Short mmCIF file of C-alpha atoms in Angstrom, two decimals:
data_model
loop_
_atom_site.label_atom_id
_atom_site.label_comp_id
_atom_site.label_asym_id
_atom_site.label_seq_id
_atom_site.Cartn_x
_atom_site.Cartn_y
_atom_site.Cartn_z
CA UNK A 981 0.00 0.00 0.00
CA UNK A 982 1.28 3.42 -0.90
CA UNK A 983 0.44 6.50 1.12
CA UNK A 984 1.25 10.14 0.56
CA UNK A 985 1.92 12.40 3.52
CA UNK A 986 0.89 15.81 2.23
CA UNK A 987 2.47 18.71 4.08
CA UNK A 988 0.16 21.71 4.09
CA UNK A 989 1.54 25.18 3.44
CA UNK A 990 1.71 28.01 5.94
CA UNK A 991 2.02 31.74 5.46
CA UNK A 992 5.80 31.37 6.01
CA UNK A 993 6.21 28.60 3.42
CA UNK A 994 4.16 30.61 0.94
CA UNK A 995 6.37 33.63 1.65
CA UNK A 996 9.36 31.52 0.66
CA UNK A 997 10.81 31.37 4.17
CA UNK A 998 13.41 28.61 4.15
CA UNK A 999 13.43 26.00 6.92
CA UNK A 1000 15.90 26.32 9.79
CA UNK A 1001 18.99 24.11 9.85
CA UNK A 1002 17.50 22.41 12.92
CA UNK A 1003 14.39 21.46 10.94
CA UNK A 1004 16.44 20.32 7.94
CA UNK A 1005 18.48 18.08 10.25
CA UNK A 1006 15.32 16.65 11.84
CA UNK A 1007 13.75 15.93 8.45
CA UNK A 1008 16.95 14.30 7.17
CA UNK A 1009 17.04 12.07 10.24
CA UNK A 1010 13.38 11.14 9.68
CA UNK A 1011 14.02 10.42 5.98
CA UNK A 1012 17.00 8.25 6.93
CA UNK A 1013 14.70 6.20 9.18
CA UNK A 1014 12.24 5.79 6.30
CA UNK A 1015 15.07 4.65 4.00
CA UNK A 1016 16.44 2.19 6.57
CA UNK A 1017 12.95 0.73 6.99
CA UNK A 1018 12.69 0.38 3.20
CA UNK A 1019 9.45 2.36 2.92
CA UNK A 1020 10.51 5.70 1.36
CA UNK A 1021 9.59 6.15 -2.31
CA UNK A 1022 9.93 9.94 -2.63
CA UNK A 1023 10.05 13.11 -0.55
CA UNK A 1024 10.22 16.71 -1.74
CA UNK A 1025 9.33 20.21 -0.75
CA UNK A 1026 7.52 22.46 -3.20
CA UNK A 1027 8.27 26.05 -4.06
CA UNK A 1028 5.65 28.66 -3.07
CA UNK A 1029 2.60 29.12 -5.29
CA UNK A 1030 4.04 32.47 -6.41
CA UNK A 1031 6.15 30.27 -8.73
CA UNK A 1032 3.22 28.04 -9.60
CA UNK A 1033 0.69 27.72 -12.37
CA UNK A 1034 -2.87 26.47 -11.96
CA UNK A 1035 -4.70 24.88 -14.89
CA UNK A 1036 -8.48 24.61 -14.52
CA UNK A 1037 -11.15 23.06 -16.72
CA UNK A 1038 -14.17 25.29 -16.05
CA UNK A 1039 -16.38 23.84 -18.80
CA UNK A 1040 -16.79 20.23 -19.94
CA UNK A 1041 -14.96 19.88 -23.27
CA UNK A 1042 -13.82 23.50 -23.08
CA UNK A 1043 -10.36 24.99 -23.19
CA UNK A 1044 -8.32 24.88 -19.99
CA UNK A 1045 -7.80 28.13 -18.10
CA UNK A 1046 -4.22 28.91 -17.06
CA UNK A 1047 -3.60 31.11 -14.00
CA UNK A 1048 -0.23 32.16 -12.64
CA UNK A 1049 0.31 32.08 -8.87
CA UNK A 1050 0.32 33.07 -6.15
CA UNK A 1051 -2.81 31.36 -4.90
CA UNK A 1052 -4.71 32.15 -1.73
CA UNK A 1053 -5.81 29.92 1.15
CA UNK A 1054 -2.42 28.68 2.39
CA UNK A 1055 -4.12 25.92 4.42
CA UNK A 1056 -5.37 24.37 1.17
CA UNK A 1057 -1.99 24.53 -0.55
CA UNK A 1058 0.60 21.75 -0.54
CA UNK A 1059 4.12 22.69 0.57
CA UNK A 1060 5.66 19.23 0.23
CA UNK A 1061 5.07 15.50 0.32
CA UNK A 1062 6.51 12.17 1.35
CA UNK A 1063 5.48 9.03 -0.50
CA UNK A 1064 5.82 5.73 1.37
CA UNK A 1065 5.00 2.10 0.71
CA UNK A 1066 3.89 0.17 3.78
CA UNK A 1067 1.96 -2.98 4.71
CA UNK A 1068 -1.04 -1.30 6.36
CA UNK A 1069 -2.92 1.91 7.04
CA UNK A 1070 -1.83 1.66 10.68
CA UNK A 1071 1.83 1.56 9.68
CA UNK A 1072 1.30 4.64 7.50
CA UNK A 1073 -0.24 6.49 10.45
CA UNK A 1074 2.69 5.46 12.66
CA UNK A 1075 5.19 6.89 10.16
CA UNK A 1076 3.16 10.09 9.74
CA UNK A 1077 3.07 10.60 13.51
CA UNK A 1078 6.88 10.33 13.62
CA UNK A 1079 7.40 13.15 11.09
CA UNK A 1080 8.78 16.30 12.72
CA UNK A 1081 6.60 19.40 12.62
CA UNK A 1082 7.14 20.12 8.91
CA UNK A 1083 7.44 23.87 9.42
CA UNK A 1084 9.06 23.78 12.85
CA UNK A 1085 6.86 26.54 14.20
CA UNK A 1086 3.88 24.65 15.57
CA UNK A 1087 1.93 25.38 12.38
CA UNK A 1088 2.56 22.06 10.66
CA UNK A 1089 -0.28 19.99 9.28
CA UNK A 1090 0.03 16.67 7.46
CA UNK A 1091 -2.72 15.02 5.46
CA UNK A 1092 -2.30 11.27 4.96
CA UNK A 1093 -3.89 9.81 1.82
CA UNK A 1094 -3.75 6.33 0.34
CA UNK A 1095 -2.65 6.20 -3.29
CA UNK A 1096 -4.86 4.31 -5.75
CA UNK A 1097 -3.18 1.29 -7.25
CA UNK A 1098 -3.70 0.93 -10.99
CA UNK A 1099 -5.80 -2.19 -10.39
CA UNK A 1100 -8.20 -0.10 -8.29
CA UNK A 1101 -8.86 2.20 -11.25
CA UNK A 1102 -8.82 -0.18 -14.20
CA UNK A 1103 -10.29 -3.62 -14.58
CA UNK A 1104 -9.86 -4.49 -18.25
CA UNK A 1105 -6.69 -6.35 -19.21
CA UNK A 1106 -5.87 -4.13 -22.20
CA UNK A 1107 -5.80 -0.94 -20.09
CA UNK A 1108 -3.79 -2.69 -17.37
CA UNK A 1109 -1.25 -3.93 -19.94
CA UNK A 1110 -0.87 -0.42 -21.44
CA UNK A 1111 -0.35 1.05 -17.98
CA UNK A 1112 2.22 -1.63 -17.09
CA UNK A 1113 4.14 -0.85 -20.28
CA UNK A 1114 4.15 2.90 -19.52
CA UNK A 1115 5.42 2.28 -15.99
CA UNK A 1116 8.11 -0.04 -17.35
CA UNK A 1117 9.26 2.72 -19.73
CA UNK A 1118 9.44 5.20 -16.85
CA UNK A 1119 11.60 2.81 -14.82
CA UNK A 1120 13.89 2.18 -17.81
CA UNK A 1121 14.37 5.93 -18.30
CA UNK A 1122 15.30 6.35 -14.66
CA UNK A 1123 18.08 3.78 -15.12
CA UNK A 1124 19.40 5.40 -18.30
#
């Protein structure tokens, strides 16, 4: 089972305030624990929405609408994520509870969401085979 720990933004992260060295050290230690346990798939912070672009589809079949950031409602914005693969929901919660306060100022909030597996979304063998081939190509490109 894969789970994504979504770190919510704060006014400081949206202002581009960089984390303290103490927080960087704590997050590196946490990530090392995830690696040693063999559950870490990816972990990254995101730049503020002032550097972002939002693409919306306001009308069915219509042209997408492109909007440059920044975007409002910092609590609804993602500042970073950690993707893990674990055996159970309970294990995912345990790992999420071990994450240091992601902003180090008592403002941190993490949303934990299970990732759909391709088999959950597709049930016909042709679609599953196409998806498997695409994923294989991605893995081969990573190795190249």
